[in-house]
CSV table of C-alpha atoms in Angstrom, one decimal:
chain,number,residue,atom,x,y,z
A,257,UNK,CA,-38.6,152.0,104.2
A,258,UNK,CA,-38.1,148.7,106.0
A,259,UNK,CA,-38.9,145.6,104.3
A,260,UNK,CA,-39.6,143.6,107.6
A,261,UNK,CA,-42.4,141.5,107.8
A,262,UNK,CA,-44.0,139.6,110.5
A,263,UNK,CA,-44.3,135.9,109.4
A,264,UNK,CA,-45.0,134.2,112.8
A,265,UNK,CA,-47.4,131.8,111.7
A,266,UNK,CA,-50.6,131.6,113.1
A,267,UNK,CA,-50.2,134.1,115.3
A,268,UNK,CA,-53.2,135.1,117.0
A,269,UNK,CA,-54.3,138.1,119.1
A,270,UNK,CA,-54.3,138.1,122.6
A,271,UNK,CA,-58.0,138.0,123.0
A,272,UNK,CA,-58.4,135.1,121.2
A,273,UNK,CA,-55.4,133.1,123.2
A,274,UNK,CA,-57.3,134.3,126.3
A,275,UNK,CA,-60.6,132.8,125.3
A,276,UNK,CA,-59.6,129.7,124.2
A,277,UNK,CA,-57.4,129.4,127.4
A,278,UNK,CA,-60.7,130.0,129.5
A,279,UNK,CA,-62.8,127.5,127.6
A,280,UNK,CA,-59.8,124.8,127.9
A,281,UNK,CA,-59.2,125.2,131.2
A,282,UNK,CA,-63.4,125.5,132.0
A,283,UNK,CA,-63.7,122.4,129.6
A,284,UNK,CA,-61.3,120.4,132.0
A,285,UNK,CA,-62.5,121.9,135.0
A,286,UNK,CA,-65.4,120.2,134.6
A,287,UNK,CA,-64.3,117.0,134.1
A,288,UNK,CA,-61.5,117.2,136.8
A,289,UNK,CA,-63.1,119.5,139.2
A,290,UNK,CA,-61.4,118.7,142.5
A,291,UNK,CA,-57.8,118.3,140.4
A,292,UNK,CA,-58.7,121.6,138.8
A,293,UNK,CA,-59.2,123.7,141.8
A,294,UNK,CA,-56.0,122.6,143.6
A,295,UNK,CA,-53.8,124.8,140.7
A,296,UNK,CA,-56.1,127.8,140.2
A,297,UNK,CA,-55.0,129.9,136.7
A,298,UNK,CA,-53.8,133.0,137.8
A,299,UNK,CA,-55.5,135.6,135.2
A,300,UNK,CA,-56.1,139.2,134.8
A,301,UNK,CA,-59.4,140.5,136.2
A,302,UNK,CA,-61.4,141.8,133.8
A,303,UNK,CA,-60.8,137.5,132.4
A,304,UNK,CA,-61.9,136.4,135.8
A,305,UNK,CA,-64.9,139.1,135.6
A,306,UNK,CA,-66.0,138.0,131.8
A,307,UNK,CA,-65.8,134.5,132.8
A,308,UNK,CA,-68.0,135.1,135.4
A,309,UNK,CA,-70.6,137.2,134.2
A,310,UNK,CA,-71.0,135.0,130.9
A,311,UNK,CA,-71.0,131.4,133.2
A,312,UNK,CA,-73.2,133.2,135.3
A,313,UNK,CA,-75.4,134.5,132.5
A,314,UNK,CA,-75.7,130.6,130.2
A,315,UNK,CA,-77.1,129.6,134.0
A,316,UNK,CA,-79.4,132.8,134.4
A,317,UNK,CA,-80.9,131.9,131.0
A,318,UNK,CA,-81.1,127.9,131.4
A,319,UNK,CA,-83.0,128.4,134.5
A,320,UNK,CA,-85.7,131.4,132.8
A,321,UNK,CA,-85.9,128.2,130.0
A,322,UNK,CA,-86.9,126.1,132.9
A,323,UNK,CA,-89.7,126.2,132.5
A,324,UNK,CA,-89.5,128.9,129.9
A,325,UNK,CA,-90.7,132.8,130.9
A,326,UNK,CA,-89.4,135.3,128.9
A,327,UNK,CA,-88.7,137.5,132.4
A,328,UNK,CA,-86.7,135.0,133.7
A,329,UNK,CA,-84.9,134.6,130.8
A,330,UNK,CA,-84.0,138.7,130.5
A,331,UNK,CA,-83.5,138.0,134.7
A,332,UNK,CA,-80.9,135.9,133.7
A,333,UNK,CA,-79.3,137.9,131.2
A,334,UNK,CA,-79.6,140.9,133.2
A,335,UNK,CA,-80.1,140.4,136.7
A,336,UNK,CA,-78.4,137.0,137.0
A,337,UNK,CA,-74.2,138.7,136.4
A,338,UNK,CA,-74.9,141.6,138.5
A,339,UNK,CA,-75.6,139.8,141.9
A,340,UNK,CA,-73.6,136.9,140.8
A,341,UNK,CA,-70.2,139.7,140.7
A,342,UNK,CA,-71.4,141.1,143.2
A,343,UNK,CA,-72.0,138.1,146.1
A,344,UNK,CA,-68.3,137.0,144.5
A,345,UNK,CA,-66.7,140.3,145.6
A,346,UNK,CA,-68.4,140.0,148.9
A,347,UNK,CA,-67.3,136.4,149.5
A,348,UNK,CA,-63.6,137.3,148.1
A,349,UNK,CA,-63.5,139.8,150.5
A,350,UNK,CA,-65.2,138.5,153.4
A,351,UNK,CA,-62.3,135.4,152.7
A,352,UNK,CA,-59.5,138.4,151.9
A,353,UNK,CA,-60.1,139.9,155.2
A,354,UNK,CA,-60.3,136.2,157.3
A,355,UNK,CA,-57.2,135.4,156.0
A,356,UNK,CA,-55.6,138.8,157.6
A,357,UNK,CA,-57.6,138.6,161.1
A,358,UNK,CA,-57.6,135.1,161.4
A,359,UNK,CA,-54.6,133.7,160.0
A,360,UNK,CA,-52.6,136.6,160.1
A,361,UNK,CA,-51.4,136.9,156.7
A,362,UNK,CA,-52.2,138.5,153.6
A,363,UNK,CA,-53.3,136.5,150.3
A,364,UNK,CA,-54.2,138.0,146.3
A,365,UNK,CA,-57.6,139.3,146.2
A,366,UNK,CA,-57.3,138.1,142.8
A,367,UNK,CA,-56.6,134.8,143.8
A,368,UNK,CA,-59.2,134.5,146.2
A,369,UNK,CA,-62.1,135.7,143.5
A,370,UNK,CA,-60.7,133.3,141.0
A,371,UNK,CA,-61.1,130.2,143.7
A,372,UNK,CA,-64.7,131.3,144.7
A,373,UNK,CA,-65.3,132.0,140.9
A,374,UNK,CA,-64.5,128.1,140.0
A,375,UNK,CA,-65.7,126.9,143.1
A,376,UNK,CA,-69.0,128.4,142.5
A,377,UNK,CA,-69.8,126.5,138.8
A,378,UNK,CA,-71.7,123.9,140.7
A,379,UNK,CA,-73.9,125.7,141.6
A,380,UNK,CA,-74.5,127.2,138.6
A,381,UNK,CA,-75.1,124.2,136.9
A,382,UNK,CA,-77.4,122.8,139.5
A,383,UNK,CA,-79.6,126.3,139.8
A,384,UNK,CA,-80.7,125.7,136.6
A,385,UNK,CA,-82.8,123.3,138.0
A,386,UNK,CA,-84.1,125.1,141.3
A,387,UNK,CA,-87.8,125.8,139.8
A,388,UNK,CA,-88.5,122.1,139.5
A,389,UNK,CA,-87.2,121.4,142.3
A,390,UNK,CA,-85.7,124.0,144.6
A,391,UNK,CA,-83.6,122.1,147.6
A,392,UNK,CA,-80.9,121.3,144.7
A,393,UNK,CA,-79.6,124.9,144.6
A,394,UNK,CA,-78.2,123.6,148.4
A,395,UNK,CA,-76.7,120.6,146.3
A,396,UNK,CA,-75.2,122.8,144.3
A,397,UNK,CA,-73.8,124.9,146.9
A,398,UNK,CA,-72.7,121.9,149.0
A,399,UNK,CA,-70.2,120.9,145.9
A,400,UNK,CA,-69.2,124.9,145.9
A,401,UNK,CA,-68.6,124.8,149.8
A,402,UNK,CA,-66.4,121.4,149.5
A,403,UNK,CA,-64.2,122.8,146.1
A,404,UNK,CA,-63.6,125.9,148.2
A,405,UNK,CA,-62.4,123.6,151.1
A,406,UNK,CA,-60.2,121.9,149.0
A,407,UNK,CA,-59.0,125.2,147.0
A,408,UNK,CA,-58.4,126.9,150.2
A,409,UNK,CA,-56.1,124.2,151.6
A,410,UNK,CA,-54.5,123.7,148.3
A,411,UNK,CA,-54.2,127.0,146.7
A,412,UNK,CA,-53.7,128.9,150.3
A,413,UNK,CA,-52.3,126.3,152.9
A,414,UNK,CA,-54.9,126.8,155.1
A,415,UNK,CA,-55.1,124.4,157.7
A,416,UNK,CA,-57.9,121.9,156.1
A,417,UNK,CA,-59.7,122.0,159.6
A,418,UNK,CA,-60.1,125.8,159.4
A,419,UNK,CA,-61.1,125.7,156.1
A,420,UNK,CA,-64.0,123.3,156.8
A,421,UNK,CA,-65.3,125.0,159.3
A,422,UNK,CA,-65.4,128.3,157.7
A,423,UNK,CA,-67.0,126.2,154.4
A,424,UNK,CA,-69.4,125.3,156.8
A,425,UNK,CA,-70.1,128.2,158.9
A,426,UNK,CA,-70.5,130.1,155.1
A,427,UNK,CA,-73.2,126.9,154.4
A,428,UNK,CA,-75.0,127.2,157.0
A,429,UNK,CA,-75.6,130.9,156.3
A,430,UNK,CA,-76.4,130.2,152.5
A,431,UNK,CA,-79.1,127.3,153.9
A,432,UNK,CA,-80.7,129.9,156.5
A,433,UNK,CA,-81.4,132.3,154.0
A,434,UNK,CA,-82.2,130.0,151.6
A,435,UNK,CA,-84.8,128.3,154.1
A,436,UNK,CA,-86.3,132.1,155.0
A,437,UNK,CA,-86.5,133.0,150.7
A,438,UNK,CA,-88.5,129.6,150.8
A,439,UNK,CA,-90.8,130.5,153.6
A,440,UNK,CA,-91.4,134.2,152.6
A,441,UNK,CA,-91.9,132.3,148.8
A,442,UNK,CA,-94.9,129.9,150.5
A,443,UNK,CA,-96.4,133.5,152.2
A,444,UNK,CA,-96.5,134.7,148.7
């Protein structure tokens, strides 16, 4: 028998360090967003992937409460994490595999995902308010396209010239298919 003991005080389990690690850094993201995005946290994935399907699911659910219907509101607990991992993976990699064609050099995967994770809370925050009025989900998405500017110069040295115009080129995509959901929306 061993009459060891562990008396670390307040020692707390991982989990719980992670989480409130996530909400400090979230909680000063958003008041120092451009600050914020030049040091990106470098954490494990399944933190980055339940930190993005819960931001993406509060915004899923705001929007179904505005103005409140009950689908909407399952949408955004349901449907609302699935495409938003999923159009993060695809952006992650689309960036992933520009950095190795284009700039010739290969950068985390991780890292990338985390950057287009934090870049993309603007535009969760301003979606919530796309059924009253709809052109602010391209607000939204113009604050995302100018954090991922600044976190890809900052967090990847990528010449800030570059990264504008691949922000932009990725805009201009986002605002034609936004413009053609609007327009098939009108035919509805």
């Amino acid at each position: 028998m061993s009459d060891y003991r562990d008396v670390t005080p307040n020692q707390q389990p991982e989990s719980v360090q992670t989480v409130k690690e996530v909400v400090r850094y979230i909680a000063d993201y958003l008041r120092h967003p451009i600050h914020k995005i030049k040091a990106i946290p470098d954490w494990r994935w399944s933190t980055l992937i339940v930190t993005l399907v819960i931001v993406s699911m509060i915004s899923g659910v705001i929007t179904g409460l505005v103005p409140p219907n009950f689908f909407r509101i399952m949408s955004g607990v349901i449907v609302s994490p699935m495409v938003a991992v999923v159009t993060a993976m695809i952006g992650a990699l689309f960036i992933y595999y520009y950095f190795q064609v284009f700039e010739k050099r290969t950068c985390s995967l991780r890292r990338i995902f985390t950057l287009i994770l934090f870049a993309n809370i603007p535009f969760f925050i301003f979606q919530t308010g796309s059924e009253l009025i709809p052109p602010i989900t391209l607000v939204g998405f113009a604050f995302t396209s100018l954090l991922m500017a600044v976190g890809l110069t900052e967090n990847f040295q990528m010449e800030k010239r570059r990264a504008l115009r691949l922000v932009t080129i990725l805009f201009a995509i986002v605002f034609i298919l936004w413009l053609w959901n609007r327009i098939d929306a009108a035919h509805l």
